[in-house]
Coordinates of C-alpha atoms in Angstrom, one line a residue:
Chain A
M22 CA 2.8 18.8 -14.9
S23 CA 2.6 20.9 -11.7
S24 CA 5.8 22.6 -12.6
N25 CA 4.3 23.6 -15.9
A26 CA 1.3 25.0 -14.2
S27 CA 3.4 27.3 -12.0
R28 CA 5.6 28.4 -14.9
M29 CA 2.7 29.3 -17.2
P30 CA -0.4 30.0 -15.2
G31 CA -1.9 32.1 -17.9
R32 CA -1.5 29.4 -20.5
M33 CA -3.1 26.9 -18.1
I34 CA -6.2 29.1 -17.5
F35 CA -6.5 29.6 -21.2
N36 CA -6.4 25.8 -21.7
H37 CA -9.1 25.2 -19.1
I38 CA -11.4 27.8 -20.7
W39 CA -10.7 26.4 -24.1
R40 CA -11.7 22.9 -22.9
A41 CA -14.8 24.1 -21.2
L42 CA -15.9 26.2 -24.3
P43 CA -18.1 23.5 -25.9
A44 CA -20.0 23.0 -22.7
L45 CA -20.4 26.7 -22.2
I46 CA -21.7 27.2 -25.7
A47 CA -24.1 24.3 -25.5
A48 CA -25.5 25.5 -22.2
G49 CA -25.6 29.1 -23.3
S50 CA -27.6 28.2 -26.5
L51 CA -30.2 26.3 -24.4
L52 CA -30.6 29.2 -22.1
L53 CA -30.8 31.6 -25.0
A54 CA -33.5 29.5 -26.7
W55 CA -35.4 29.3 -23.4
E56 CA -35.1 33.1 -23.0
I57 CA -36.3 33.8 -26.5
Y58 CA -39.2 31.4 -26.2
C59 CA -40.4 33.2 -23.0
R60 CA -40.1 36.6 -24.6
F61 CA -41.9 35.9 -27.8
S62 CA -44.5 33.1 -27.0
G63 CA -46.3 35.2 -24.5
I64 CA -46.3 32.4 -21.9
S65 CA -47.2 33.5 -18.4
E66 CA -44.4 34.2 -15.9
T67 CA -46.1 32.0 -13.3
T68 CA -46.0 29.1 -15.7
L69 CA -42.5 29.4 -17.2
P70 CA -40.3 32.2 -16.1
A71 CA -37.4 33.3 -18.3
P72 CA -33.8 32.5 -17.2
S73 CA -33.2 36.2 -16.7
Q74 CA -36.2 36.4 -14.4
V75 CA -34.9 33.4 -12.4
L76 CA -31.5 35.0 -12.0
L77 CA -33.0 38.3 -11.0
Q78 CA -35.3 36.8 -8.4
A79 CA -32.4 34.6 -7.1
W80 CA -30.4 37.8 -6.6
L81 CA -33.3 39.7 -5.0
N82 CA -34.1 36.7 -2.7
R83 CA -30.5 35.9 -2.0
E84 CA -30.8 36.2 1.8
A85 CA -33.8 33.8 2.0
L86 CA -32.0 31.4 -0.4
W87 CA -28.8 31.5 1.7
V88 CA -30.7 30.9 5.0
N89 CA -32.3 27.8 3.3
T90 CA -29.1 26.6 1.7
V91 CA -27.2 26.2 5.0
P92 CA -29.5 23.5 6.5
T93 CA -29.5 21.6 3.2
L94 CA -25.7 21.7 3.0
R95 CA -25.4 20.7 6.7
A96 CA -27.8 17.7 6.2
T97 CA -25.9 16.7 3.1
L98 CA -22.5 16.8 4.7
L99 CA -23.5 15.1 7.9
G100 CA -25.5 12.4 6.2
F101 CA -22.7 11.8 3.8
S102 CA -20.2 11.6 6.6
L103 CA -22.3 9.1 8.4
S104 CA -22.7 7.1 5.2
L105 CA -18.9 7.1 4.6
V106 CA -18.2 5.8 8.1
L107 CA -20.8 3.1 7.9
A108 CA -19.8 2.1 4.4
F109 CA -16.1 1.8 5.5
L110 CA -16.8 -0.2 8.6
L111 CA -19.2 -2.6 6.9
S112 CA -16.9 -3.0 3.8
V113 CA -14.1 -4.1 6.1
L114 CA -16.5 -6.5 7.9
I115 CA -17.6 -8.1 4.7
D116 CA -14.1 -8.2 3.3
F117 CA -12.9 -10.2 6.3
S118 CA -16.0 -12.4 6.7
T119 CA -17.7 -14.3 3.9
L120 CA -20.5 -15.1 6.3
M121 CA -21.2 -11.5 7.0
R122 CA -21.1 -10.7 3.3
R123 CA -23.7 -13.4 2.6
A124 CA -25.8 -12.3 5.5
L125 CA -25.7 -8.5 5.0
F126 CA -25.4 -7.9 1.2
P127 CA -29.0 -8.8 0.4
I128 CA -30.1 -6.3 3.0
F129 CA -28.0 -3.6 1.5
I130 CA -29.4 -4.3 -1.9
A131 CA -32.9 -4.2 -0.5
S132 CA -32.2 -0.8 1.0
Q133 CA -31.7 0.5 -2.5
T134 CA -35.0 -0.7 -3.7
L135 CA -37.0 1.5 -1.3
P136 CA -38.7 4.3 -3.2
L137 CA -37.6 7.6 -1.7
V138 CA -41.0 9.1 -2.3
A139 CA -42.6 6.6 0.1
I140 CA -39.8 6.3 2.6
A141 CA -39.0 10.0 3.1
P142 CA -42.4 11.0 4.7
L143 CA -42.2 7.9 6.9
V144 CA -38.7 8.8 8.2
V145 CA -39.9 12.3 8.9
L146 CA -42.9 10.9 10.7
W147 CA -40.6 8.7 12.9
F148 CA -37.8 11.2 13.6
G149 CA -39.5 14.5 13.4
F150 CA -38.8 17.7 11.4
G151 CA -35.3 18.1 12.7
L152 CA -31.9 17.3 11.2
L153 CA -31.9 13.6 12.0
P154 CA -34.3 12.3 9.4
K155 CA -32.4 14.3 6.6
I156 CA -29.1 12.8 7.7
L157 CA -30.6 9.3 7.7
L158 CA -32.1 9.7 4.2
V159 CA -28.9 11.1 2.8
A160 CA -27.0 8.2 4.3
L161 CA -29.5 5.7 3.0
V162 CA -29.2 6.9 -0.5
T163 CA -25.4 7.3 -0.6
F164 CA -24.4 4.4 1.5
F165 CA -24.7 1.6 -1.0
P166 CA -22.7 3.1 -3.9
M167 CA -19.9 3.7 -1.4
L168 CA -20.0 0.2 0.0
V169 CA -20.0 -1.3 -3.5
A170 CA -17.1 0.9 -4.6
L171 CA -15.0 -0.1 -1.5
A172 CA -15.8 -3.8 -1.9
E173 CA -14.9 -3.8 -5.5
G174 CA -11.8 -1.8 -4.8
Y175 CA -10.6 -4.4 -2.3
A176 CA -11.3 -7.1 -4.8
S177 CA -9.3 -5.3 -7.5
T178 CA -6.1 -5.9 -5.5
E179 CA -3.5 -7.3 -7.8
E180 CA -3.1 -11.0 -6.9
E181 CA 0.7 -10.9 -7.3
I182 CA 0.9 -8.1 -4.6
E183 CA -1.0 -10.3 -2.2
E184 CA 1.1 -13.3 -3.0
L185 CA 4.2 -11.2 -2.5
L186 CA 3.0 -10.0 0.9
A187 CA 2.0 -13.5 1.9
S188 CA 5.5 -14.7 0.9
M189 CA 6.9 -12.0 3.3
G190 CA 4.8 -13.4 6.1
A191 CA 2.2 -10.7 6.2
S192 CA -1.0 -11.5 8.2
R193 CA -4.5 -11.1 6.7
W194 CA -4.9 -7.8 8.5
K195 CA -1.5 -6.5 7.2
R196 CA -2.4 -7.6 3.7
F197 CA -5.6 -5.6 4.0
W198 CA -3.9 -2.6 5.4
L199 CA -0.9 -2.6 3.0
A200 CA -2.6 -3.8 -0.2
R201 CA -6.3 -4.1 -0.3
L202 CA -7.2 -0.8 1.3
P203 CA -4.8 1.3 -0.9
S204 CA -6.0 -0.6 -4.0
A205 CA -9.5 0.6 -3.2
V206 CA -8.7 4.3 -3.1
A207 CA -9.3 5.0 -6.8
Y208 CA -12.6 3.1 -6.5
F209 CA -13.5 5.0 -3.4
F210 CA -13.1 8.3 -5.2
A211 CA -15.2 7.1 -8.1
G212 CA -17.9 6.0 -5.7
L213 CA -17.6 9.3 -3.9
R214 CA -18.3 11.2 -7.1
I215 CA -21.4 9.1 -7.9
S216 CA -22.9 9.3 -4.5
I217 CA -22.2 13.0 -3.9
T218 CA -24.5 13.8 -6.8
Y219 CA -27.3 11.8 -5.0
A220 CA -26.6 13.4 -1.7
V221 CA -27.9 16.9 -2.3
V222 CA -31.0 15.6 -4.1
A223 CA -31.7 13.2 -1.1
A224 CA -31.4 16.1 1.4
I225 CA -33.8 18.2 -0.7
F226 CA -36.2 15.3 -0.9
A227 CA -36.1 14.8 2.8
E228 CA -36.8 18.5 3.4
Y229 CA -39.6 18.4 0.9
A230 CA -41.3 15.7 3.1
G231 CA -41.2 18.0 6.0
A232 CA -38.8 20.6 7.4
A233 CA -38.6 24.0 9.0
K234 CA -35.9 25.3 6.7
G235 CA -34.0 24.1 3.7
L236 CA -34.0 24.3 0.0
G237 CA -36.5 21.4 -0.2
I238 CA -39.1 23.2 1.9
Y239 CA -38.3 26.5 0.1
M240 CA -39.1 24.9 -3.2
L241 CA -42.4 23.5 -1.9
N242 CA -43.5 26.9 -0.5
A243 CA -42.5 28.7 -3.7
K244 CA -44.5 26.2 -5.7
N245 CA -47.5 26.7 -3.5
N246 CA -47.2 30.4 -3.9
F247 CA -47.1 30.1 -7.7
R248 CA -43.5 31.3 -7.9
P249 CA -41.9 28.9 -10.3
D250 CA -39.1 31.5 -10.7
L251 CA -38.1 31.0 -7.0
V252 CA -38.4 27.2 -7.4
L253 CA -36.0 27.4 -10.3
A254 CA -33.7 29.7 -8.3
A255 CA -33.5 27.1 -5.6
V256 CA -32.9 24.4 -8.2
L257 CA -30.0 26.5 -9.5
I258 CA -28.5 26.7 -6.0
S259 CA -28.8 23.0 -5.4
S260 CA -27.1 22.3 -8.8
L261 CA -24.3 24.6 -7.9
L262 CA -24.0 22.9 -4.5
T263 CA -23.7 19.5 -6.1
M264 CA -21.1 20.8 -8.6
V265 CA -19.0 22.4 -5.9
L266 CA -19.1 19.2 -3.9
F267 CA -18.2 17.2 -7.0
S268 CA -15.2 19.3 -7.7
A269 CA -14.2 19.1 -4.1
T270 CA -13.8 15.3 -4.5
W271 CA -11.2 15.9 -7.2
A272 CA -9.3 18.3 -5.0
V273 CA -9.3 15.9 -2.1
Q274 CA -8.2 13.1 -4.4
R275 CA -5.3 15.1 -5.7
L276 CA -4.1 15.7 -2.1
A277 CA -4.8 12.3 -0.6
A278 CA -3.9 10.1 -3.6
P279 CA -1.5 11.9 -5.9
W280 CA -0.5 8.6 -7.7
I281 CA -4.0 8.3 -9.2
E282 CA -4.0 11.7 -10.8
S283 CA -0.4 11.5 -12.1
K284 CA -1.2 8.1 -13.6
S285 CA -3.9 9.4 -15.9
G286 CA -2.0 12.6 -16.5
R287 CA 1.2 10.7 -17.5
S288 CA 2.5 12.4 -20.6
R289 CA 5.9 10.8 -21.2
Chain B
M15 CA 31.2 -31.8 -2.0
T16 CA 29.4 -29.3 0.1
Q17 CA 25.9 -29.9 1.5
A18 CA 22.9 -28.6 -0.5
L19 CA 21.4 -25.5 1.0
L20 CA 18.0 -26.5 -0.3
S21 CA 16.7 -29.8 -1.5
L22 CA 13.3 -30.9 -2.7
D23 CA 12.9 -34.7 -2.3
R24 CA 10.3 -36.4 -4.4
I25 CA 7.7 -33.7 -4.1
S26 CA 4.2 -34.4 -5.5
L27 CA 1.4 -31.9 -5.6
S28 CA -2.0 -31.7 -7.3
Y29 CA -4.7 -29.0 -7.6
G30 CA -7.8 -31.1 -7.3
D31 CA -7.7 -33.8 -10.0
I32 CA -4.8 -32.2 -11.8
D33 CA -1.4 -33.6 -11.1
V34 CA 1.0 -30.6 -11.2
L35 CA 4.2 -32.0 -9.7
R36 CA 5.1 -35.7 -9.7
D37 CA 8.2 -36.7 -7.8
V38 CA 10.2 -33.5 -8.3
S39 CA 13.6 -33.7 -6.8
L40 CA 16.2 -31.0 -7.1
D41 CA 18.8 -29.3 -5.0
V42 CA 20.5 -25.9 -4.7
M43 CA 24.0 -25.3 -3.4
P44 CA 24.9 -22.3 -1.3
G45 CA 25.8 -19.3 -3.5
E46 CA 24.6 -21.1 -6.6
F47 CA 22.6 -19.6 -9.4
V48 CA 20.1 -22.3 -10.4
S49 CA 17.4 -22.1 -13.1
I50 CA 14.2 -24.0 -13.3
L51 CA 13.4 -24.2 -17.0
G52 CA 10.3 -25.7 -18.5
P53 CA 7.4 -25.2 -20.9
S54 CA 4.6 -22.8 -19.9
G55 CA 2.1 -24.4 -17.6
A56 CA 4.5 -27.0 -16.4
G57 CA 4.3 -26.0 -12.8
K58 CA 7.4 -23.9 -12.4
S59 CA 5.6 -21.2 -10.4
T60 CA 4.0 -23.9 -8.3
I61 CA 7.4 -24.8 -7.0
F62 CA 7.8 -21.3 -5.7
K63 CA 4.4 -21.3 -4.2
L64 CA 5.4 -24.5 -2.4
L65 CA 8.5 -22.8 -1.0
T66 CA 6.8 -19.7 0.2
G67 CA 4.0 -21.7 1.8
A68 CA 1.1 -20.7 -0.4
V69 CA 0.4 -24.3 -1.3
A70 CA 1.3 -27.6 0.4
A71 CA 2.8 -30.8 -1.1
R72 CA 0.8 -34.0 -1.2
S73 CA 4.0 -36.0 -0.5
G74 CA 7.7 -35.5 -0.4
E75 CA 10.0 -33.4 1.7
I76 CA 11.7 -30.0 1.5
R77 CA 15.0 -29.7 3.4
F78 CA 16.7 -26.4 4.1
A79 CA 20.3 -26.5 5.4
G80 CA 19.9 -30.1 6.2
R81 CA 16.7 -29.8 8.2
P82 CA 13.0 -30.3 7.1
L83 CA 11.5 -26.9 6.3
A84 CA 9.0 -25.9 9.0
S85 CA 5.8 -24.2 7.9
D86 CA 6.7 -20.8 9.6
D87 CA 10.3 -20.8 8.2
K88 CA 10.8 -18.1 5.7
P89 CA 14.3 -18.4 4.2
F90 CA 13.1 -17.2 0.8
A91 CA 12.6 -13.8 -0.7
F92 CA 10.2 -13.9 -3.6
M93 CA 10.1 -11.7 -6.6
P94 CA 6.8 -12.4 -8.5
Q95 CA 6.3 -12.3 -12.3
R96 CA 5.8 -8.8 -13.3
D97 CA 7.1 -6.4 -10.7
A98 CA 4.1 -6.2 -8.3
L99 CA 5.2 -2.7 -7.3
M100 CA 2.5 -0.9 -5.4
P101 CA 1.5 2.1 -7.5
W102 CA 0.5 4.1 -4.4
R103 CA 3.9 3.8 -2.8
R104 CA 7.0 5.8 -3.8
I105 CA 9.9 3.6 -5.0
I106 CA 11.7 3.9 -1.7
D107 CA 8.6 2.7 0.1
N108 CA 8.1 -0.1 -2.3
T109 CA 11.6 -1.4 -1.6
T110 CA 11.2 -1.3 2.2
L111 CA 8.0 -3.3 2.0
G112 CA 9.5 -6.6 3.2
L113 CA 11.3 -4.9 6.1
E114 CA 8.1 -3.2 7.2
V115 CA 6.2 -6.5 7.1
Q116 CA 9.0 -7.8 9.4
G117 CA 8.1 -5.1 11.8
M118 CA 10.8 -2.5 11.1
S119 CA 9.7 1.1 11.3
R120 CA 9.4 2.8 7.9
K121 CA 12.0 5.4 8.9
Q122 CA 14.6 2.8 9.9
A123 CA 13.8 0.6 6.8
R124 CA 14.4 3.6 4.6
K125 CA 17.7 4.3 6.2
Q126 CA 18.7 0.7 5.5
V127 CA 17.6 0.7 1.9
E128 CA 18.8 4.2 0.8
P129 CA 22.5 3.4 0.3
L130 CA 21.6 0.6 -2.1
F131 CA 19.8 2.8 -4.6
E132 CA 22.9 3.9 -6.5
E133 CA 24.1 0.3 -6.9
F134 CA 20.7 -0.7 -8.3
G135 CA 20.8 2.1 -10.8
L136 CA 17.9 3.8 -9.1
G137 CA 19.7 6.8 -7.6
G138 CA 17.6 9.9 -7.6
F139 CA 14.3 8.0 -8.1
E140 CA 13.6 7.3 -4.5
Q141 CA 10.7 9.6 -4.3
H142 CA 9.1 8.7 -7.7
Y143 CA 6.0 6.7 -8.1
P144 CA 6.5 3.4 -10.0
H145 CA 4.6 4.6 -13.1
A146 CA 7.3 7.1 -13.7
L147 CA 9.9 4.4 -14.1
S148 CA 10.9 2.4 -17.2
G149 CA 10.3 -1.4 -17.2
G150 CA 14.0 -2.2 -16.5
M151 CA 14.1 0.2 -13.6
R152 CA 10.9 -1.3 -12.2
Q153 CA 12.5 -4.7 -12.3
R154 CA 15.6 -3.4 -10.5
A155 CA 13.4 -1.8 -7.9
A156 CA 11.5 -5.1 -7.5
L157 CA 14.8 -7.0 -7.1
L158 CA 16.0 -4.4 -4.6
R159 CA 12.8 -5.1 -2.6
T160 CA 13.6 -8.8 -2.7
V161 CA 17.3 -8.5 -1.8
V162 CA 16.9 -6.2 1.2
Q163 CA 14.8 -8.8 3.0
D164 CA 18.1 -10.5 3.6
R165 CA 16.8 -14.0 3.2
P166 CA 19.2 -16.9 2.3
V167 CA 17.6 -17.7 -1.0
L168 CA 16.2 -15.4 -3.7
L169 CA 13.3 -16.8 -5.8
L170 CA 12.9 -15.0 -9.1
D171 CA 9.8 -15.9 -11.1
E172 CA 10.4 -14.9 -14.7
P173 CA 11.7 -11.5 -13.7
F174 CA 12.4 -10.3 -17.2
G175 CA 9.5 -11.9 -19.0
A176 CA 7.6 -8.8 -19.6
L177 CA 10.5 -6.6 -20.8
D178 CA 11.4 -5.9 -24.4
A179 CA 14.3 -7.9 -25.9
L180 CA 16.9 -5.2 -25.6
T181 CA 16.0 -4.3 -22.0
R182 CA 15.9 -8.0 -21.0
N183 CA 19.4 -8.4 -22.3
Q184 CA 20.7 -5.5 -20.4
M185 CA 19.0 -6.7 -17.2
Q186 CA 20.5 -10.2 -17.7
I187 CA 24.0 -8.7 -17.9
W188 CA 23.3 -6.5 -14.9
L189 CA 21.9 -9.4 -12.9
E190 CA 25.0 -11.5 -13.6
A191 CA 27.3 -8.7 -12.5
M192 CA 25.3 -8.2 -9.3
W193 CA 25.3 -11.9 -8.6
L194 CA 29.1 -12.1 -9.2
K195 CA 29.5 -9.3 -6.6
H196 CA 27.1 -10.5 -4.0
R197 CA 26.9 -14.3 -4.6
W198 CA 23.3 -14.6 -3.6
T199 CA 21.8 -18.1 -3.8
I200 CA 19.3 -17.6 -6.6
I201 CA 16.6 -19.8 -8.1
L202 CA 15.4 -18.4 -11.4
I203 CA 12.2 -19.6 -13.1
T204 CA 12.3 -19.0 -16.8
H205 CA 11.1 -20.4 -20.1
D206 CA 13.8 -18.6 -22.0
V207 CA 16.5 -21.2 -22.7
R208 CA 19.2 -18.6 -23.5
E209 CA 18.5 -16.7 -20.3
A210 CA 18.9 -19.9 -18.3
V211 CA 22.2 -20.8 -20.1
M212 CA 23.7 -17.4 -19.8
L213 CA 22.9 -16.9 -16.1
S214 CA 22.9 -20.3 -14.3
D215 CA 25.5 -22.6 -12.8
R216 CA 23.0 -25.4 -13.2
I217 CA 19.6 -25.8 -15.0
H218 CA 16.9 -28.1 -13.8
L219 CA 14.8 -28.9 -16.8
L220 CA 11.2 -29.7 -16.1
S221 CA 8.9 -32.0 -18.2
P222 CA 5.4 -30.9 -19.2
R223 CA 2.7 -31.4 -16.6
P224 CA 2.8 -33.4 -14.4
A225 CA 6.3 -31.9 -13.9
R226 CA 9.3 -33.9 -12.9
V227 CA 13.0 -32.9 -13.3
E228 CA 13.8 -34.3 -16.7
Q229 CA 17.4 -33.5 -16.6
T230 CA 19.9 -31.3 -14.7
I231 CA 22.4 -29.6 -16.8
A232 CA 25.6 -28.1 -15.5
V233 CA 26.7 -25.0 -17.3
P234 CA 30.5 -24.8 -16.7
L235 CA 31.0 -21.5 -18.6
L236 CA 33.4 -18.7 -17.7
R237 CA 31.9 -15.6 -16.2
P238 CA 31.0 -12.9 -16.9
R239 CA 29.5 -14.7 -19.8
F240 CA 28.1 -11.8 -21.8
S241 CA 31.4 -10.2 -22.5
H242 CA 33.2 -13.4 -23.7
P243 CA 32.7 -14.1 -27.4
T244 CA 33.9 -17.7 -27.1
V245 CA 31.5 -18.2 -24.2
R246 CA 28.6 -17.1 -26.4
T247 CA 29.5 -19.8 -28.9
E248 CA 29.7 -22.5 -26.2
A249 CA 26.5 -21.3 -24.7
A250 CA 24.8 -21.6 -28.1
V251 CA 25.8 -25.3 -28.2
I252 CA 24.2 -26.0 -24.8
E253 CA 21.2 -23.9 -25.8
T254 CA 20.7 -26.0 -28.9
S255 CA 20.9 -29.3 -27.0
I256 CA 18.4 -28.1 -24.4
L257 CA 16.0 -26.9 -27.1
G258 CA 16.4 -30.3 -28.7
S259 CA 15.2 -32.1 -25.6
L260 CA 12.4 -29.6 -25.0
L261 CA 11.2 -30.1 -28.5
S262 CA 11.6 -33.9 -28.6
P263 CA 8.5 -35.9 -29.3
D264 CA 8.2 -37.2 -25.7
N265 CA 7.6 -33.6 -24.6
Q266 CA 4.8 -32.9 -27.0
E267 CA 2.1 -35.1 -25.5
Q268 CA 0.2 -32.2 -24.0
E269 CA 0.4 -29.1 -26.1
G270 CA 2.8 -27.3 -28.3
P271 CA 6.2 -26.7 -26.7
T272 CA 6.9 -23.2 -25.5
P273 CA 10.6 -22.7 -25.2

């Protein structure tokens, strides 16, 4: 497949566009309907701005938007990293110890039942307006899907592979390292794609509850100043951010776990 | 007569309330190709689990080279049903797995395995991932992984069961040729009567559960067997007689026979 790509780059790009065409047409039609509605219904700009207005304002306020995007991105990435480290360590712990699994899993599930609306202001109250409460909230939201993905990934290990390793005299630790951990890689990336979409939203929510800078606080201020166009411009940025991070997971997967990609892309 | 390399002496084993093996006794000579043939669910794979130490017998004794088998002895290289190749490892790294578990560095293990790829019909596929290989090639890679562990006895658990008929036939011919060259001691589990007859020196025929060795059948046919037309006829006679005892009314207490 990769050799095809290098031989016929033009053809590949064309294929990509062709495949994306339905999505582009659908999204374009929605935007067009929105634009037409705003032009002809006489609705006020401070209630529902047209997409063209949102884009224009996003461009005119690009500097302010950028300054507020950086802290959100930073909180997202740091919180997500923290969550990955924690999820990995704890997934190993509960894989090796049934007792720990029984003790800790209910707590992890309970952590997912906390309503973010209530918990975000409290975390800001406890840890201040700095970076820390944002990191913690992003980690709180993204930790559980990652843990579940890893735990299920370990459990998906083919029984025969473990039997084979046992017959070779491999210790429990070696079996984990050689079979269970690599078996979880595909699950890990699936979990990564789910939780990365929560991560940006969580960071924005945390900023909404109190921050000096960030897309969340930017949205809040824009709303209070009756500028829905700027709120939507910030929404646009946060969506783009999520999409970029989402695509990045595919790129990382292709580099780190080439066998997964080629498996689904098998053509012969 | 030479001493048996491996012997099972009146082995009994149960999973909870279910008796799986009852007084199973069998032996394997050095360099011998032995099959364990029996209906599905008879407990054939359990015998391998016993040998690799995954389960323990309730009573009976296993002797290897004249001495009782200690729990940390590993004179067996095991090839599971299906190939159990790791999809995330390239073929070469799959074949070195046993050596790595033994503590050899990956680099050194590769050096040891590489020269064998041609002989196993895998030359040029060292760097491929398993999914890129055909069923027959995967089985050969799995056998290579088993052989390079350099254990005295190879345990092959229905190695060709998942292959299509034609590929299975090719693999049987290939395995016989390899065995004639290397004279490994092989225990093959199968429920394919023809496969057992065409490949083995002796066949231990298991009864339905709880399994015991119903009959041990010597197969004194010329080798290589697949290229002799007369051998095929003789083999057919042995095959018919084994099928006859597998399908006899005594063997139908539990469920339909699955030759």
